[in-house]
């Protein structure tokens, strides 16, 4: 017979439910923990508890079936990307969460035909991508310092260079601050330096922007 008590865990802890209505609610809403239930209910209505804030680091995600890289600094977007079959590939690099002095917005664009995500600052290349290249603008991905233009001298006046690469066979942009990773992708991965970047040197590589240390 129901005595008003319901077990909480296997350790013998139980709670007393004063009314049948409360008992029914408890029975049909399985108890895990208050925090877990709150998270589940919140995310069902409003999305990730992490929100849509730009974080301190960009995550790298990878879809091996399509040889497709994806980068985001937003936790909720990261969750959604993993739902599309991407796997976490670690932290890519530090980014600007807000637009500090000297920084510019880095925009995220997507091409549905190529299944490619392209992260670049505003300028002629972004205009071409949207108007002629089949890319749709998905808003600001993060903030960074602009790379120097040209082919000689230092890549960055501020921060650390993000090398930008392109794989035409896979239809994929790839970004890294690691010179060894850039070398491997060019020698073995089928990538070339993305010559649409602001800075494009055959000796140093191509850089679309520079991120804070």
PDB file of C-alpha atoms in Angstrom:
ATOM      1  CA  UNK A   1       0.000   0.000   0.000  1.00  0.00           C
ATOM      2  CA  UNK A   2       1.168   3.538  -0.716  1.00  0.00           C
ATOM      3  CA  UNK A   3       2.332   5.172   2.499  1.00  0.00           C
ATOM      4  CA  UNK A   4       3.262   8.528   1.030  1.00  0.00           C
ATOM      5  CA  UNK A   5       6.979   7.758   0.638  1.00  0.00           C
ATOM      6  CA  UNK A   6       8.917   7.374  -2.580  1.00  0.00           C
ATOM      7  CA  UNK A   7      12.567   6.218  -2.750  1.00  0.00           C
ATOM      8  CA  UNK A   8      15.106   8.703  -4.107  1.00  0.00           C
ATOM      9  CA  UNK A   9      18.127   6.444  -4.474  1.00  0.00           C
ATOM     10  CA  UNK A  10      19.432   2.979  -3.706  1.00  0.00           C
ATOM     11  CA  UNK A  11      20.950   4.192  -0.454  1.00  0.00           C
ATOM     12  CA  UNK A  12      17.602   4.261   1.313  1.00  0.00           C
ATOM     13  CA  UNK A  13      16.843   7.970   0.995  1.00  0.00           C
ATOM     14  CA  UNK A  14      13.157   8.690   0.376  1.00  0.00           C
ATOM     15  CA  UNK A  15      10.788  11.635   0.239  1.00  0.00           C
ATOM     16  CA  UNK A  16       7.221  11.968   1.544  1.00  0.00           C
ATOM     17  CA  UNK A  17       4.545  13.050  -0.930  1.00  0.00           C
ATOM     18  CA  UNK A  18       1.544  14.508   0.822  1.00  0.00           C
ATOM     19  CA  UNK A  19      -1.059  14.246  -1.961  1.00  0.00           C
ATOM     20  CA  UNK A  20      -1.973  11.872  -4.737  1.00  0.00           C
ATOM     21  CA  UNK A  21      -1.457  14.616  -7.314  1.00  0.00           C
ATOM     22  CA  UNK A  22       2.110  15.161  -6.148  1.00  0.00           C
ATOM     23  CA  UNK A  23       2.718  11.412  -6.098  1.00  0.00           C
ATOM     24  CA  UNK A  24       1.495  11.088  -9.688  1.00  0.00           C
ATOM     25  CA  UNK A  25       3.667  13.965 -10.853  1.00  0.00           C
ATOM     26  CA  UNK A  26       6.653  12.440  -9.126  1.00  0.00           C
ATOM     27  CA  UNK A  27       5.967   8.993 -10.588  1.00  0.00           C
ATOM     28  CA  UNK A  28       5.558  10.223 -14.141  1.00  0.00           C
ATOM     29  CA  UNK A  29       8.485  12.657 -13.915  1.00  0.00           C
ATOM     30  CA  UNK A  30      11.356  10.325 -13.001  1.00  0.00           C
ATOM     31  CA  UNK A  31      13.670  11.733 -10.363  1.00  0.00           C
ATOM     32  CA  UNK A  32      17.342  12.115 -11.214  1.00  0.00           C
ATOM     33  CA  UNK A  33      18.408  15.300  -9.467  1.00  0.00           C
ATOM     34  CA  UNK A  34      17.092  18.805  -9.234  1.00  0.00           C
ATOM     35  CA  UNK A  35      20.000  20.191 -11.263  1.00  0.00           C
ATOM     36  CA  UNK A  36      19.620  17.591 -14.009  1.00  0.00           C
ATOM     37  CA  UNK A  37      15.877  18.137 -14.319  1.00  0.00           C
ATOM     38  CA  UNK A  38      16.365  21.883 -14.508  1.00  0.00           C
ATOM     39  CA  UNK A  39      18.979  21.540 -17.255  1.00  0.00           C
ATOM     40  CA  UNK A  40      16.813  19.159 -19.280  1.00  0.00           C
ATOM     41  CA  UNK A  41      13.712  21.364 -19.029  1.00  0.00           C
ATOM     42  CA  UNK A  42      15.632  24.576 -19.725  1.00  0.00           C
ATOM     43  CA  UNK A  43      17.414  23.177 -22.782  1.00  0.00           C
ATOM     44  CA  UNK A  44      14.176  21.715 -24.165  1.00  0.00           C
ATOM     45  CA  UNK A  45      12.657  25.210 -24.244  1.00  0.00           C
ATOM     46  CA  UNK A  46      15.562  27.608 -24.633  1.00  0.00           C
ATOM     47  CA  UNK A  47      18.564  25.661 -25.954  1.00  0.00           C
ATOM     48  CA  UNK A  48      21.931  25.077 -24.316  1.00  0.00           C
ATOM     49  CA  UNK A  49      22.414  26.327 -20.748  1.00  0.00           C
ATOM     50  CA  UNK A  50      25.716  27.712 -21.976  1.00  0.00           C
ATOM     51  CA  UNK A  51      23.775  30.192 -24.101  1.00  0.00           C
ATOM     52  CA  UNK A  52      24.839  31.774 -27.345  1.00  0.00           C
ATOM     53  CA  UNK A  53      27.800  33.681 -25.921  1.00  0.00           C
ATOM     54  CA  UNK A  54      31.134  33.738 -27.717  1.00  0.00           C
ATOM     55  CA  UNK A  55      33.610  31.823 -25.584  1.00  0.00           C
ATOM     56  CA  UNK A  56      37.302  32.376 -25.014  1.00  0.00           C
ATOM     57  CA  UNK A  57      38.378  29.567 -27.352  1.00  0.00           C
ATOM     58  CA  UNK A  58      37.318  28.296 -30.752  1.00  0.00           C
ATOM     59  CA  UNK A  59      36.581  24.579 -30.866  1.00  0.00           C
ATOM     60  CA  UNK A  60      37.636  22.465 -33.821  1.00  0.00           C
ATOM     61  CA  UNK A  61      35.151  19.811 -34.945  1.00  0.00           C
ATOM     62  CA  UNK A  62      35.639  17.261 -37.701  1.00  0.00           C
ATOM     63  CA  UNK A  63      33.370  15.097 -39.858  1.00  0.00           C
ATOM     64  CA  UNK A  64      35.609  12.299 -41.200  1.00  0.00           C
ATOM     65  CA  UNK A  65      33.055  10.997 -43.696  1.00  0.00           C
ATOM     66  CA  UNK A  66      33.079  14.314 -45.561  1.00  0.00           C
ATOM     67  CA  UNK A  67      36.597  15.377 -44.526  1.00  0.00           C
ATOM     68  CA  UNK A  68      34.927  18.503 -43.231  1.00  0.00           C
ATOM     69  CA  UNK A  69      36.202  20.865 -40.520  1.00  0.00           C
ATOM     70  CA  UNK A  70      33.983  23.166 -38.507  1.00  0.00           C
ATOM     71  CA  UNK A  71      34.962  25.837 -35.999  1.00  0.00           C
ATOM     72  CA  UNK A  72      32.900  27.617 -33.374  1.00  0.00           C
ATOM     73  CA  UNK A  73      33.400  29.533 -30.141  1.00  0.00           C
ATOM     74  CA  UNK A  74      29.762  29.173 -29.050  1.00  0.00           C
ATOM     75  CA  UNK A  75      28.821  26.251 -26.796  1.00  0.00           C
ATOM     76  CA  UNK A  76      25.262  25.899 -28.088  1.00  0.00           C
ATOM     77  CA  UNK A  77      26.484  25.906 -31.678  1.00  0.00           C
ATOM     78  CA  UNK A  78      29.077  23.294 -30.779  1.00  0.00           C
ATOM     79  CA  UNK A  79      26.323  21.035 -29.422  1.00  0.00           C
ATOM     80  CA  UNK A  80      24.335  21.475 -32.628  1.00  0.00           C
ATOM     81  CA  UNK A  81      27.356  20.742 -34.822  1.00  0.00           C
ATOM     82  CA  UNK A  82      28.036  17.500 -32.961  1.00  0.00           C
ATOM     83  CA  UNK A  83      24.418  16.560 -33.632  1.00  0.00           C
ATOM     84  CA  UNK A  84      25.241  16.729 -37.365  1.00  0.00           C
ATOM     85  CA  UNK A  85      27.837  13.972 -37.081  1.00  0.00           C
ATOM     86  CA  UNK A  86      30.897  16.059 -36.225  1.00  0.00           C
ATOM     87  CA  UNK A  87      33.236  14.991 -33.449  1.00  0.00           C
ATOM     88  CA  UNK A  88      35.254  17.173 -31.110  1.00  0.00           C
ATOM     89  CA  UNK A  89      38.774  17.708 -32.394  1.00  0.00           C
ATOM     90  CA  UNK A  90      40.048  19.789 -29.472  1.00  0.00           C
ATOM     91  CA  UNK A  91      40.546  23.491 -28.831  1.00  0.00           C
ATOM     92  CA  UNK A  92      41.687  25.276 -31.968  1.00  0.00           C
ATOM     93  CA  UNK A  93      42.898  28.639 -30.655  1.00  0.00           C
ATOM     94  CA  UNK A  94      42.043  31.554 -28.406  1.00  0.00           C
ATOM     95  CA  UNK A  95      39.679  34.192 -29.806  1.00  0.00           C
ATOM     96  CA  UNK A  96      38.253  37.550 -28.847  1.00  0.00           C
ATOM     97  CA  UNK A  97      34.966  37.231 -26.935  1.00  0.00           C
ATOM     98  CA  UNK A  98      34.197  40.914 -27.431  1.00  0.00           C
ATOM     99  CA  UNK A  99      35.517  43.519 -29.829  1.00  0.00           C
ATOM    100  CA  UNK A 100      38.535  44.928 -28.040  1.00  0.00           C
ATOM    101  CA  UNK A 101      40.591  47.791 -29.445  1.00  0.00           C
ATOM    102  CA  UNK A 102      42.126  46.891 -32.791  1.00  0.00           C
ATOM    103  CA  UNK A 103      39.920  43.821 -33.329  1.00  0.00           C
ATOM    104  CA  UNK A 104      37.462  43.166 -36.145  1.00  0.00           C
ATOM    105  CA  UNK A 105      34.531  40.751 -36.396  1.00  0.00           C
ATOM    106  CA  UNK A 106      35.229  37.363 -37.965  1.00  0.00           C
ATOM    107  CA  UNK A 107      32.148  36.180 -39.818  1.00  0.00           C
ATOM    108  CA  UNK A 108      30.962  32.597 -40.168  1.00  0.00           C
ATOM    109  CA  UNK A 109      29.597  31.631 -43.586  1.00  0.00           C
ATOM    110  CA  UNK A 110      28.211  28.367 -44.918  1.00  0.00           C
ATOM    111  CA  UNK A 111      27.982  26.925 -48.423  1.00  0.00           C
ATOM    112  CA  UNK A 112      25.348  24.188 -48.576  1.00  0.00           C
ATOM    113  CA  UNK A 113      26.553  22.823 -51.915  1.00  0.00           C
ATOM    114  CA  UNK A 114      30.154  22.482 -50.774  1.00  0.00           C
ATOM    115  CA  UNK A 115      29.228  21.789 -47.127  1.00  0.00           C
ATOM    116  CA  UNK A 116      31.945  24.309 -46.263  1.00  0.00           C
ATOM    117  CA  UNK A 117      32.270  26.733 -43.361  1.00  0.00           C
ATOM    118  CA  UNK A 118      34.370  29.807 -44.101  1.00  0.00           C
ATOM    119  CA  UNK A 119      35.499  32.172 -41.318  1.00  0.00           C
ATOM    120  CA  UNK A 120      36.772  35.514 -42.615  1.00  0.00           C
ATOM    121  CA  UNK A 121      36.689  39.235 -41.773  1.00  0.00           C
ATOM    122  CA  UNK A 122      34.576  41.662 -43.739  1.00  0.00           C
ATOM    123  CA  UNK A 123      35.934  42.739 -47.099  1.00  0.00           C
ATOM    124  CA  UNK A 124      35.934  41.856 -50.812  1.00  0.00           C
ATOM    125  CA  UNK A 125      36.248  38.099 -50.207  1.00  0.00           C
ATOM    126  CA  UNK A 126      33.233  38.001 -47.891  1.00  0.00           C
ATOM    127  CA  UNK A 127      31.252  40.081 -50.397  1.00  0.00           C
ATOM    128  CA  UNK A 128      32.184  37.693 -53.218  1.00  0.00           C
ATOM    129  CA  UNK A 129      31.358  34.641 -51.114  1.00  0.00           C
ATOM    130  CA  UNK A 130      27.847  35.895 -50.341  1.00  0.00           C
ATOM    131  CA  UNK A 131      26.968  37.479 -53.689  1.00  0.00           C
ATOM    132  CA  UNK A 132      28.644  35.050 -56.098  1.00  0.00           C
ATOM    133  CA  UNK A 133      30.066  32.110 -54.138  1.00  0.00           C
ATOM    134  CA  UNK A 134      26.917  30.496 -52.780  1.00  0.00           C
ATOM    135  CA  UNK A 135      27.721  31.213 -49.128  1.00  0.00           C
ATOM    136  CA  UNK A 136      25.136  32.291 -46.568  1.00  0.00           C
ATOM    137  CA  UNK A 137      26.165  34.635 -43.777  1.00  0.00           C
ATOM    138  CA  UNK A 138      25.663  33.115 -40.302  1.00  0.00           C
ATOM    139  CA  UNK A 139      26.774  36.123 -38.271  1.00  0.00           C
ATOM    140  CA  UNK A 140      29.819  36.882 -36.146  1.00  0.00           C
ATOM    141  CA  UNK A 141      31.847  33.849 -35.100  1.00  0.00           C
ATOM    142  CA  UNK A 142      34.354  35.735 -32.899  1.00  0.00           C
ATOM    143  CA  UNK A 143      36.678  38.737 -32.902  1.00  0.00           C
ATOM    144  CA  UNK A 144      40.336  38.886 -33.940  1.00  0.00           C
ATOM    145  CA  UNK A 145      43.069  41.228 -35.104  1.00  0.00           C
ATOM    146  CA  UNK A 146      43.381  41.740 -38.868  1.00  0.00           C
ATOM    147  CA  UNK A 147      46.415  40.237 -40.563  1.00  0.00           C
ATOM    148  CA  UNK A 148      48.779  42.544 -42.387  1.00  0.00           C
ATOM    149  CA  UNK A 149      48.272  42.687 -46.130  1.00  0.00           C
ATOM    150  CA  UNK A 150      50.842  41.728 -48.726  1.00  0.00           C
ATOM    151  CA  UNK A 151      53.442  38.996 -48.985  1.00  0.00           C
ATOM    152  CA  UNK A 152      56.460  40.282 -47.080  1.00  0.00           C
ATOM    153  CA  UNK A 153      57.263  41.226 -43.519  1.00  0.00           C
ATOM    154  CA  UNK A 154      55.462  40.148 -40.375  1.00  0.00           C
ATOM    155  CA  UNK A 155      52.043  38.519 -40.627  1.00  0.00           C
ATOM    156  CA  UNK A 156      50.572  40.135 -37.525  1.00  0.00           C
ATOM    157  CA  UNK A 157      50.957  43.559 -35.953  1.00  0.00           C
ATOM    158  CA  UNK A 158      49.072  42.170 -32.947  1.00  0.00           C
ATOM    159  CA  UNK A 159      48.485  38.639 -31.787  1.00  0.00           C
ATOM    160  CA  UNK A 160      49.282  35.285 -33.381  1.00  0.00           C
ATOM    161  CA  UNK A 161      48.661  34.253 -36.984  1.00  0.00           C
ATOM    162  CA  UNK A 162      45.823  31.898 -37.863  1.00  0.00           C
ATOM    163  CA  UNK A 163      46.863  30.005 -40.992  1.00  0.00           C
ATOM    164  CA  UNK A 164      44.034  29.503 -43.482  1.00  0.00           C
ATOM    165  CA  UNK A 165      44.009  26.579 -45.911  1.00  0.00           C
ATOM    166  CA  UNK A 166      41.694  25.243 -48.591  1.00  0.00           C
ATOM    167  CA  UNK A 167      41.057  21.739 -49.900  1.00  0.00           C
ATOM    168  CA  UNK A 168      39.288  21.934 -53.258  1.00  0.00           C
ATOM    169  CA  UNK A 169      38.669  18.192 -53.451  1.00  0.00           C
ATOM    170  CA  UNK A 170      36.905  18.087 -50.102  1.00  0.00           C
ATOM    171  CA  UNK A 171      35.471  21.608 -50.369  1.00  0.00           C
ATOM    172  CA  UNK A 172      36.829  22.482 -46.935  1.00  0.00           C
ATOM    173  CA  UNK A 173      38.505  25.392 -45.166  1.00  0.00           C
ATOM    174  CA  UNK A 174      40.906  24.576 -42.336  1.00  0.00           C
ATOM    175  CA  UNK A 175      42.422  26.911 -39.741  1.00  0.00           C
ATOM    176  CA  UNK A 176      45.313  26.456 -37.335  1.00  0.00           C
ATOM    177  CA  UNK A 177      47.944  28.443 -35.462  1.00  0.00           C
ATOM    178  CA  UNK A 178      50.318  25.461 -35.534  1.00  0.00           C
ATOM    179  CA  UNK A 179      52.959  25.649 -38.279  1.00  0.00           C
ATOM    180  CA  UNK A 180      53.520  21.876 -38.067  1.00  0.00           C
ATOM    181  CA  UNK A 181      49.804  21.207 -38.550  1.00  0.00           C
ATOM    182  CA  UNK A 182      49.813  23.545 -41.545  1.00  0.00           C
ATOM    183  CA  UNK A 183      52.813  21.714 -43.019  1.00  0.00           C
ATOM    184  CA  UNK A 184      51.177  18.302 -42.530  1.00  0.00           C
ATOM    185  CA  UNK A 185      47.906  19.392 -44.134  1.00  0.00           C
ATOM    186  CA  UNK A 186      49.726  20.791 -47.174  1.00  0.00           C
ATOM    187  CA  UNK A 187      52.116  17.861 -47.654  1.00  0.00           C
ATOM    188  CA  UNK A 188      49.756  15.003 -46.800  1.00  0.00           C
ATOM    189  CA  UNK A 189      46.224  16.347 -46.443  1.00  0.00           C
ATOM    190  CA  UNK A 190      45.559  17.788 -49.887  1.00  0.00           C
ATOM    191  CA  UNK A 191      45.335  21.397 -48.697  1.00  0.00           C
ATOM    192  CA  UNK A 192      46.876  24.550 -50.140  1.00  0.00           C
ATOM    193  CA  UNK A 193      47.336  27.969 -48.567  1.00  0.00           C
ATOM    194  CA  UNK A 194      44.137  29.975 -48.949  1.00  0.00           C
ATOM    195  CA  UNK A 195      45.302  32.738 -51.252  1.00  0.00           C
ATOM    196  CA  UNK A 196      42.192  34.788 -50.553  1.00  0.00           C
ATOM    197  CA  UNK A 197      43.594  35.621 -47.100  1.00  0.00           C
ATOM    198  CA  UNK A 198      44.832  39.103 -46.228  1.00  0.00           C
ATOM    199  CA  UNK A 199      48.430  37.937 -45.888  1.00  0.00           C
ATOM    200  CA  UNK A 200      49.674  35.423 -48.423  1.00  0.00           C
ATOM    201  CA  UNK A 201      53.343  34.474 -48.528  1.00  0.00           C
ATOM    202  CA  UNK A 202      54.761  31.397 -50.279  1.00  0.00           C
ATOM    203  CA  UNK A 203      57.320  31.156 -47.462  1.00  0.00           C
ATOM    204  CA  UNK A 204      55.182  31.858 -44.404  1.00  0.00           C
ATOM    205  CA  UNK A 205      51.692  30.796 -45.482  1.00  0.00           C
ATOM    206  CA  UNK A 206      48.329  32.531 -45.667  1.00  0.00           C
ATOM    207  CA  UNK A 207      46.663  34.212 -42.717  1.00  0.00           C
ATOM    208  CA  UNK A 208      43.102  35.474 -42.620  1.00  0.00           C
ATOM    209  CA  UNK A 209      43.458  37.088 -39.174  1.00  0.00           C
ATOM    210  CA  UNK A 210      45.428  37.050 -35.942  1.00  0.00           C
ATOM    211  CA  UNK A 211      44.167  35.901 -32.555  1.00  0.00           C
ATOM    212  CA  UNK A 212      45.194  37.043 -29.062  1.00  0.00           C
ATOM    213  CA  UNK A 213      47.882  35.117 -27.210  1.00  0.00           C
TER     214      UNK A 213
END
